[in-house]
Short mmCIF file of C-alpha atoms and ligand atoms in Angstrom, two decimals:
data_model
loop_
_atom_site.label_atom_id
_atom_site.label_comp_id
_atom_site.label_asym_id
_atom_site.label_seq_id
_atom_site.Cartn_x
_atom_site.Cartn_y
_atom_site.Cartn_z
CA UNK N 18 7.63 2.14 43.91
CA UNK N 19 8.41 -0.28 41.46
CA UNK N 20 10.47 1.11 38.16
CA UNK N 21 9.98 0.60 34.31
CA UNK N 22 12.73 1.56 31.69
CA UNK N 23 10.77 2.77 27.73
CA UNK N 24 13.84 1.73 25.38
CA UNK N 25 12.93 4.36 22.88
CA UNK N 26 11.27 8.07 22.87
CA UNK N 27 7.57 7.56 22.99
CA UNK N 28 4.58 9.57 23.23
CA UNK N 29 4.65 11.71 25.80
CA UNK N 30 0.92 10.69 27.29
CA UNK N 31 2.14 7.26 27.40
CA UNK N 32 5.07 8.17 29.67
CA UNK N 33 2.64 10.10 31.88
CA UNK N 34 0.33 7.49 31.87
CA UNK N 35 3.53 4.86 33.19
CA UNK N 36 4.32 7.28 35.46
CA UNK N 37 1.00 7.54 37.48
CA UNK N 38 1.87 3.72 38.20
CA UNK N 39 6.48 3.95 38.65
CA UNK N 40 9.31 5.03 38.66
CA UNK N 41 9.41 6.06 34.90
CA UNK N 42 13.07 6.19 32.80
CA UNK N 43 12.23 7.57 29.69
CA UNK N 44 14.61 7.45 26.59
CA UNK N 45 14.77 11.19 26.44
CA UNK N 46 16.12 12.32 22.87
CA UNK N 47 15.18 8.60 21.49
CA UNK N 48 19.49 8.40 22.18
CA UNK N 49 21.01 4.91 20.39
CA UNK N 50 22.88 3.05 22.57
CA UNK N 51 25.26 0.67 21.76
CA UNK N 52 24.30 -2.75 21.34
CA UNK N 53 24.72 -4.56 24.74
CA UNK N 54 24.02 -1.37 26.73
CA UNK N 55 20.66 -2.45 27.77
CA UNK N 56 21.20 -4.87 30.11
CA UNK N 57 23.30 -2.45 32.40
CA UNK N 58 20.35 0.28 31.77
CA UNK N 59 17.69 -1.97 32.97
CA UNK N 60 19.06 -2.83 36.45
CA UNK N 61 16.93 -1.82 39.02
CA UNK N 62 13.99 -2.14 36.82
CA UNK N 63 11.17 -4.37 37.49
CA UNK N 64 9.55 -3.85 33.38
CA UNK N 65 10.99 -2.76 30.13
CA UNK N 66 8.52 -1.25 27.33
CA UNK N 67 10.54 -2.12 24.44
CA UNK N 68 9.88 0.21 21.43
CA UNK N 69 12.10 -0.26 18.12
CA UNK N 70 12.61 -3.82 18.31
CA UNK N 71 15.42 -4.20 20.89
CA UNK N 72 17.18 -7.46 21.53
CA UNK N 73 15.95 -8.99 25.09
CA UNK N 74 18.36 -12.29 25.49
CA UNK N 75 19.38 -14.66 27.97
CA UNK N 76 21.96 -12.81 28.79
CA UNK N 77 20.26 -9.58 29.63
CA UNK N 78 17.15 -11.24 31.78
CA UNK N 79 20.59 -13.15 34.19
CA UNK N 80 22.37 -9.37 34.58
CA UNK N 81 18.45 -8.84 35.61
CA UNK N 82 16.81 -11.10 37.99
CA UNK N 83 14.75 -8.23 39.21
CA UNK N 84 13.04 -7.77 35.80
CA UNK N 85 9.30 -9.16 35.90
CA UNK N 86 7.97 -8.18 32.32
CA UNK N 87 8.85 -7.39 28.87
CA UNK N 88 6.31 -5.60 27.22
CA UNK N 89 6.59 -5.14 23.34
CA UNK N 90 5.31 -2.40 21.12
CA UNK N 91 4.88 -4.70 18.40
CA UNK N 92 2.74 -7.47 17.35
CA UNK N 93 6.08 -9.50 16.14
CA UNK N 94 8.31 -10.54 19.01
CA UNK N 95 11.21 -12.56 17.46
CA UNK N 96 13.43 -9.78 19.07
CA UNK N 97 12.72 -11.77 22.35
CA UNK N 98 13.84 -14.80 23.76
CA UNK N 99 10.39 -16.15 25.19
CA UNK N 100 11.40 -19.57 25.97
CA UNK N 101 14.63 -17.96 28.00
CA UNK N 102 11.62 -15.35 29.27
CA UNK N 103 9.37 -18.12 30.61
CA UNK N 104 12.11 -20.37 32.01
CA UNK N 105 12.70 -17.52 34.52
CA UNK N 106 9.10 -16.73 34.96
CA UNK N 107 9.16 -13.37 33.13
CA UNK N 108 5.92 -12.22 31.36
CA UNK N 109 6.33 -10.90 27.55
CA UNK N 110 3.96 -9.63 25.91
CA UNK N 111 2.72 -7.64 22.06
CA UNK N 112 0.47 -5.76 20.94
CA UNK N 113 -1.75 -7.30 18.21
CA UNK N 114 -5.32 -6.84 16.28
CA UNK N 115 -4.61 -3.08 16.92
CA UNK N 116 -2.20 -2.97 14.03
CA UNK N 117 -3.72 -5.75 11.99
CA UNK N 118 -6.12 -3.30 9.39
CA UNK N 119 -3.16 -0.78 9.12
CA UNK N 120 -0.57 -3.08 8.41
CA UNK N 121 -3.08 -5.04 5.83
CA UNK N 122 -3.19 -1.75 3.97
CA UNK N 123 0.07 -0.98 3.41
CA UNK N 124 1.33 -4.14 2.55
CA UNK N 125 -1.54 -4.31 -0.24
CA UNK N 126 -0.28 -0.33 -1.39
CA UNK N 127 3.43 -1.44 -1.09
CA UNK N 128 2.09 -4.51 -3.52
CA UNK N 129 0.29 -2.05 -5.45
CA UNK N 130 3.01 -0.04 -6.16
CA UNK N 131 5.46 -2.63 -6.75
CA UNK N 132 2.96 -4.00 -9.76
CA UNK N 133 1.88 -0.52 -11.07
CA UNK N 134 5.98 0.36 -10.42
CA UNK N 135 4.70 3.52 -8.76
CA UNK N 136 7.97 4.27 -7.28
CA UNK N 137 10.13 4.06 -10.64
CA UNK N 138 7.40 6.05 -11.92
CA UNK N 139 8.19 8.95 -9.68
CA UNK N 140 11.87 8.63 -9.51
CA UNK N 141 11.86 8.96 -13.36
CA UNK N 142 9.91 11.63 -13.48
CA UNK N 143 11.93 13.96 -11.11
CA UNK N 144 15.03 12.66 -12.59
CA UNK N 145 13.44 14.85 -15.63
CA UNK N 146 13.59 11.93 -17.80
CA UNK N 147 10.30 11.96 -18.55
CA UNK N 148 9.82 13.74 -22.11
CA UNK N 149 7.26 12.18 -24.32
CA UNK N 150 4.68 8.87 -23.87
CA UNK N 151 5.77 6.07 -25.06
CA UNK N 152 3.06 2.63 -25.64
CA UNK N 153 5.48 0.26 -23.19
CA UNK N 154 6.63 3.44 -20.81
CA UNK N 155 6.66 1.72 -17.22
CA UNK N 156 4.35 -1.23 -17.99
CA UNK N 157 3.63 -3.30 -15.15
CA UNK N 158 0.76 -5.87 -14.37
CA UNK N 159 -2.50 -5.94 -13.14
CA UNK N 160 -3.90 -6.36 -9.69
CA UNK N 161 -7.20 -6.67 -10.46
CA UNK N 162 -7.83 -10.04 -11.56
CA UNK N 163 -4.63 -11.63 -10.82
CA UNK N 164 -3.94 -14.41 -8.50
CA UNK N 165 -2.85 -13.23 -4.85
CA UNK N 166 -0.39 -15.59 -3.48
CA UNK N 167 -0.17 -15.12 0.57
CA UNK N 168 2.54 -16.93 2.84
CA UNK N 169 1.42 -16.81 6.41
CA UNK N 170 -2.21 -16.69 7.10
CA UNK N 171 -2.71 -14.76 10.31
CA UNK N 172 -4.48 -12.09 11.17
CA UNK N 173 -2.51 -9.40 8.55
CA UNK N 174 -2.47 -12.13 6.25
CA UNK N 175 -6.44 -13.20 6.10
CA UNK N 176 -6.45 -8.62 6.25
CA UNK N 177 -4.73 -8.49 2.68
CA UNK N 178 -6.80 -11.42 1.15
CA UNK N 179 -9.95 -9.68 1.91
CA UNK N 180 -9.06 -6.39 0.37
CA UNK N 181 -7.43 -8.74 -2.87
CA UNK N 182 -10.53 -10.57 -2.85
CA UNK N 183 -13.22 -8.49 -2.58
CA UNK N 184 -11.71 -5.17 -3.31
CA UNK N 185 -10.11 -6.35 -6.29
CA UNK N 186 -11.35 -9.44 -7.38
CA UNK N 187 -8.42 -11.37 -7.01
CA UNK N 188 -8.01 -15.00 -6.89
CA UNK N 189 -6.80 -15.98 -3.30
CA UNK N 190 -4.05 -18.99 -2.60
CA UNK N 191 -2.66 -19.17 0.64
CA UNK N 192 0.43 -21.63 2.53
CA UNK N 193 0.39 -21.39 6.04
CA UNK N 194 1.23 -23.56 9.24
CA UNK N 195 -1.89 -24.46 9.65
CA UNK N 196 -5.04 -24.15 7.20
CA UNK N 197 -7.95 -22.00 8.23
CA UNK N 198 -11.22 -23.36 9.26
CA UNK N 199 -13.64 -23.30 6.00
CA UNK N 200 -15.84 -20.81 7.46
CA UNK N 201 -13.12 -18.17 7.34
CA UNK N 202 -12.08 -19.25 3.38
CA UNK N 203 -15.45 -19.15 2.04
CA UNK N 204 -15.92 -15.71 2.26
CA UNK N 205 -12.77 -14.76 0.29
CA UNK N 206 -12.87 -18.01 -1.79
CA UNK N 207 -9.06 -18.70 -0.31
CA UNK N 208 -7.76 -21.96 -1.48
CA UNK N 209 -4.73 -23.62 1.10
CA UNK N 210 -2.08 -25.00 -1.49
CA UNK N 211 1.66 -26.07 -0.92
CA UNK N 212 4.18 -24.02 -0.46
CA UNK N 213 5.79 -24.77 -3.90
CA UNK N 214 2.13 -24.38 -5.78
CA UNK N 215 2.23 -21.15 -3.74
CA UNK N 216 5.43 -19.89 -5.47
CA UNK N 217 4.58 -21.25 -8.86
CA UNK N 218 1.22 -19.70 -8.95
CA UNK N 219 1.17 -16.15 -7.48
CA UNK N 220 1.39 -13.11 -9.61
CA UNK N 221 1.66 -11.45 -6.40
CA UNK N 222 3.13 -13.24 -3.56
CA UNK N 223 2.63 -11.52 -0.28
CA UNK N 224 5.14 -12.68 2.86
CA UNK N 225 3.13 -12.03 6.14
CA UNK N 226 4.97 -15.00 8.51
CA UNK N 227 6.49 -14.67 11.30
CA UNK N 228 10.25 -15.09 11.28
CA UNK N 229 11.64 -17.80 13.15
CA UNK N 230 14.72 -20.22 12.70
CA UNK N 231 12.39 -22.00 10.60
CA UNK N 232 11.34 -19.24 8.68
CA UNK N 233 15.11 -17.92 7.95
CA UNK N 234 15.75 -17.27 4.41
CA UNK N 235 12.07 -19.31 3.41
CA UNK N 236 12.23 -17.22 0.34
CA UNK N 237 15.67 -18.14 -1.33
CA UNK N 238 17.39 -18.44 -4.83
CA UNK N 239 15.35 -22.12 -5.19
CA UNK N 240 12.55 -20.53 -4.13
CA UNK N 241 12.31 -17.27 -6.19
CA UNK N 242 13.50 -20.00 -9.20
CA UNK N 243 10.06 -21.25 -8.47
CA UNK N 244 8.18 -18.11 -8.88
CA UNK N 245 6.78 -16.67 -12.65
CA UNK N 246 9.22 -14.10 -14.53
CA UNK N 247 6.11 -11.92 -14.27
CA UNK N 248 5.80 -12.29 -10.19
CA UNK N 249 6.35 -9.73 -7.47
CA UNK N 250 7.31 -10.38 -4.05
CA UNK N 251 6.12 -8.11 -1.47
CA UNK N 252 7.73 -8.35 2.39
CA UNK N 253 6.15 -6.75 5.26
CA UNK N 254 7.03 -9.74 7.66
CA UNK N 255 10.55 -9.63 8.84
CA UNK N 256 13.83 -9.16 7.49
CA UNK N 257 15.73 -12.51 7.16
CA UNK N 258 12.54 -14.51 5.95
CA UNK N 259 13.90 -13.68 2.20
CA UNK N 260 17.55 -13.64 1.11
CA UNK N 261 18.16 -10.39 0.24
CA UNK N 262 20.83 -11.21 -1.90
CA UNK N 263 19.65 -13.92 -4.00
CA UNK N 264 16.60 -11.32 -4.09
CA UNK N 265 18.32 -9.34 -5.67
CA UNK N 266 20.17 -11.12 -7.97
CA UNK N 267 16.88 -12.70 -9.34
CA UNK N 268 15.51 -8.73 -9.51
CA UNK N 269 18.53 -8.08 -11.46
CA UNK N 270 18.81 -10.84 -14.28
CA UNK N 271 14.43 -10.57 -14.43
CA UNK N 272 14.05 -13.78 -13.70
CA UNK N 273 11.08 -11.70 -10.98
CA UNK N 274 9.44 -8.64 -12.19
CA UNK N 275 9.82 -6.67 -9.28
CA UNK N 276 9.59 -6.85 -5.43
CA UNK N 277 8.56 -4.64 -2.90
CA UNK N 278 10.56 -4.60 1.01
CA UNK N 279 9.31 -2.90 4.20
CA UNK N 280 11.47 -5.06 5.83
CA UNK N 281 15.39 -5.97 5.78
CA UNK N 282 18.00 -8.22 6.78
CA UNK N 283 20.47 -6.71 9.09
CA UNK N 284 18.21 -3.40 9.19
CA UNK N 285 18.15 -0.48 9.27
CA UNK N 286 21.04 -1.52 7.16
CA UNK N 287 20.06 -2.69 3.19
CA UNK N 288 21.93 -5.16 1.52
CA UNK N 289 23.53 -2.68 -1.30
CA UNK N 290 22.81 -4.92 -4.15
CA UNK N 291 19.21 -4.23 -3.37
CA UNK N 292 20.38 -0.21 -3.65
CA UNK N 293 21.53 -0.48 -7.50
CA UNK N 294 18.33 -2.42 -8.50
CA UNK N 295 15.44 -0.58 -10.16
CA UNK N 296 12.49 -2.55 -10.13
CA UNK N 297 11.98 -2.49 -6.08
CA UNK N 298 10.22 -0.40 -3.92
CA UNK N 299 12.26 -0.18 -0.47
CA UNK N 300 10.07 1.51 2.70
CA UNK N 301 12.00 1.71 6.20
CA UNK N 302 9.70 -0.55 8.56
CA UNK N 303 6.80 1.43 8.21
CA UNK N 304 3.85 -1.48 7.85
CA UNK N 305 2.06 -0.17 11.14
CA UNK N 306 3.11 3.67 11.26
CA UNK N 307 -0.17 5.44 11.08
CA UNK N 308 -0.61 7.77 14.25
CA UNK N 309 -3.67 6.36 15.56
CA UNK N 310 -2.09 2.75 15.42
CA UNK N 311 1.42 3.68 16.77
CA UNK N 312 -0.39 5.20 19.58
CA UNK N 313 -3.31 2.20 19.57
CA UNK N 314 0.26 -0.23 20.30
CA UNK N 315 1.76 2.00 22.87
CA UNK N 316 -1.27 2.10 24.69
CA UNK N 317 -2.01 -1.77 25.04
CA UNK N 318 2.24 -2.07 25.77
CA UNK N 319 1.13 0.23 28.69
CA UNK N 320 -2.17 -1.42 29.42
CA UNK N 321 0.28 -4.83 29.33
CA UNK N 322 3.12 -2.98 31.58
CA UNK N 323 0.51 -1.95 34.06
CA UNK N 324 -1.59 -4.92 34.12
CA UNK N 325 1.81 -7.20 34.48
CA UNK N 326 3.33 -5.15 37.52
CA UNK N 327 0.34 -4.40 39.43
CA UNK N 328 -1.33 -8.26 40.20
CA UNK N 329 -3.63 -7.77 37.53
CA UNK N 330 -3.89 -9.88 33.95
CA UNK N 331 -2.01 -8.49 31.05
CA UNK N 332 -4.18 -8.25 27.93
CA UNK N 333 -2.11 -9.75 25.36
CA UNK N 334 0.39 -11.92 26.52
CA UNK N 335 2.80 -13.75 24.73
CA UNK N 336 4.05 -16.97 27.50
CA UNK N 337 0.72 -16.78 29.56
CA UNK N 338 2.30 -19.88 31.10
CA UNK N 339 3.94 -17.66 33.45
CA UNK N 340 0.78 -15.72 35.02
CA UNK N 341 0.51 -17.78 38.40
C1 DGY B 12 5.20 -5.38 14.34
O1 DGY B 12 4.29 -4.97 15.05
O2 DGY B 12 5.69 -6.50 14.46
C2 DGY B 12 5.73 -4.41 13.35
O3 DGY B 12 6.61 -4.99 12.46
C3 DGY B 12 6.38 -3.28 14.09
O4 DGY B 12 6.20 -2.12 13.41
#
């Protein structure tokens, strides 16, 4: 029987579902090994179901040349090295359009609230500082109306420009790789700019890209110079796509109204500058977490695992290149 390592606790119907197929090892009390232990945990191990965004390198797949597939429980996969992956004919694969609505909505509520400064609202209030109105008492701006700046126009991406523009009537600009075919902008009046008419335009600018070494630090000091006094940045993407510290320092001296982060360099650690500064909403890597999704993702990671180990075709793979 062939055997399959689950990095991280997990529900327990997916285990049970693995383990009608192999040789199951569970991560029993979701325990945090230290960084490097995985590659001696995996040997013996023909698949690895890898849940919280561990770190599957070059070195790891040559301390395992048994290991046939990588299966992630996430739609983002830069954790991976696919091009180390496919040169040693192991499969990868994510798990995406299952979290794509559920993702969409909370990065337009984290954008929300960083606008409406819905957090600051609440920390005030059970700080007990809250004693009397006041005419310019947590002003923020509008939603409704304003232009909706997107980087990244994927799936989550065209998700959040479709609830700005016909949820909320917002104007729609978009930068991406690649622009979409006009049959998919018409219906939410998107217009494809530049990345720098991107940053200069957006009230809101939403970051939905995948990170990359191209993508690293996109959003820096020049480009948050760029951006209007009266912007907000939202990031739901990945952590090292903005510079947190130059974030930070433009949150600090106003020159952006606020920002809002589900996602961090370095995480879970947050850079501390971003601790002392008011005007940002911080959520731990939550973008996908509704129960129905997390368990939509572990089930097509298991559909993958299965598929991948068994002869048959994996749904959603990432370096298809490798299915002979
Ligand atoms: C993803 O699917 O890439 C999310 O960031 C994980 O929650």
């Amino acid at each position: 029987m062939q055997s399959v390592l689950v990095t991280r606790e997990i529900f327990p119907e997916t285990l049970q579902r693995l383990a009608q197929h192999f040789q199951v090892t569970p991560n029993e009390g979701d325990v945090q090994h230290p960084p490097g232990a995985l590659a001696g945990q995996l040997a013996g191990h023909e698949g690895v179901l890898v849940a919280g965004g561990e770190r599957i390198d070059a070195a790891l797949l040559d301390a395992n040349p048994q290991l046939k597939a990588v299966c992630n429980m996430a739609v983002g996969y830069n954790n991976i090295d696919v091009p180390a992956c496919t040169a040693r004919g192991v499969l990868v694969t994510n798990t995406p359009d299952v979290l794509t609505e559920t993702t969409a909505d909370f990065g337009f509520a984290l954008m929300m609230a960083t606008a409406r400064r819905i957090a600051e609202g609440e920390h005030y209030l059970r700080d007990g500082r809250w004693t009397r109105w006041s005419y310019n008492l947590l002003t923020g701006s509008d939603v409704h109306g304003a232009t909706l700046g997107i980087l990244g126009m994927g799936r989550i991406g065209q998700g959040i420009a479709r609830r700005g523009a016909l949820g909320f009537g917002m104007n729609v600009i978009y930068h991406n790789r690649s622009r979409l075919p006009a049959e998919q902008e018409a219906p939410i009046n998107a217009r494809y700019v530049s990345k720098e008419e991107l940053l200069r335009e957006a009230d809101h600018l939403v970051l939905v890209l995948p990170y990359s070494a191209a993508s690293h630090h996109a959003i820096g000091a020049a480009e948050l110079a760029l951006m209007k006094p009266t912007a907000t940045l939202t990031n739901i993407a990945r952590g090292g796509i903005v510079d947190d510290e130059a974030l930070a320092e433009a949150l600090k001296r106003g020159t952006l109204a606020a920002a809002g982060l589900d996602v961090f360099e370095g995480e879970p650690n947050v850079h501390p500058a971003l601790l002392t500064v008011p005007n940002v909403v911080l959520t731990p890597h939550i973008a996908s977490a509704t129960v129905r999704t997390r368990r939509a993702m572990a089930d097509l990671a298991a559909d993958n695992l299965i598929a991948a180990l068994t002869g048959q075709r994996a749904p959603t793979p990432v370096n298809p290149e490798v299915i002979r």
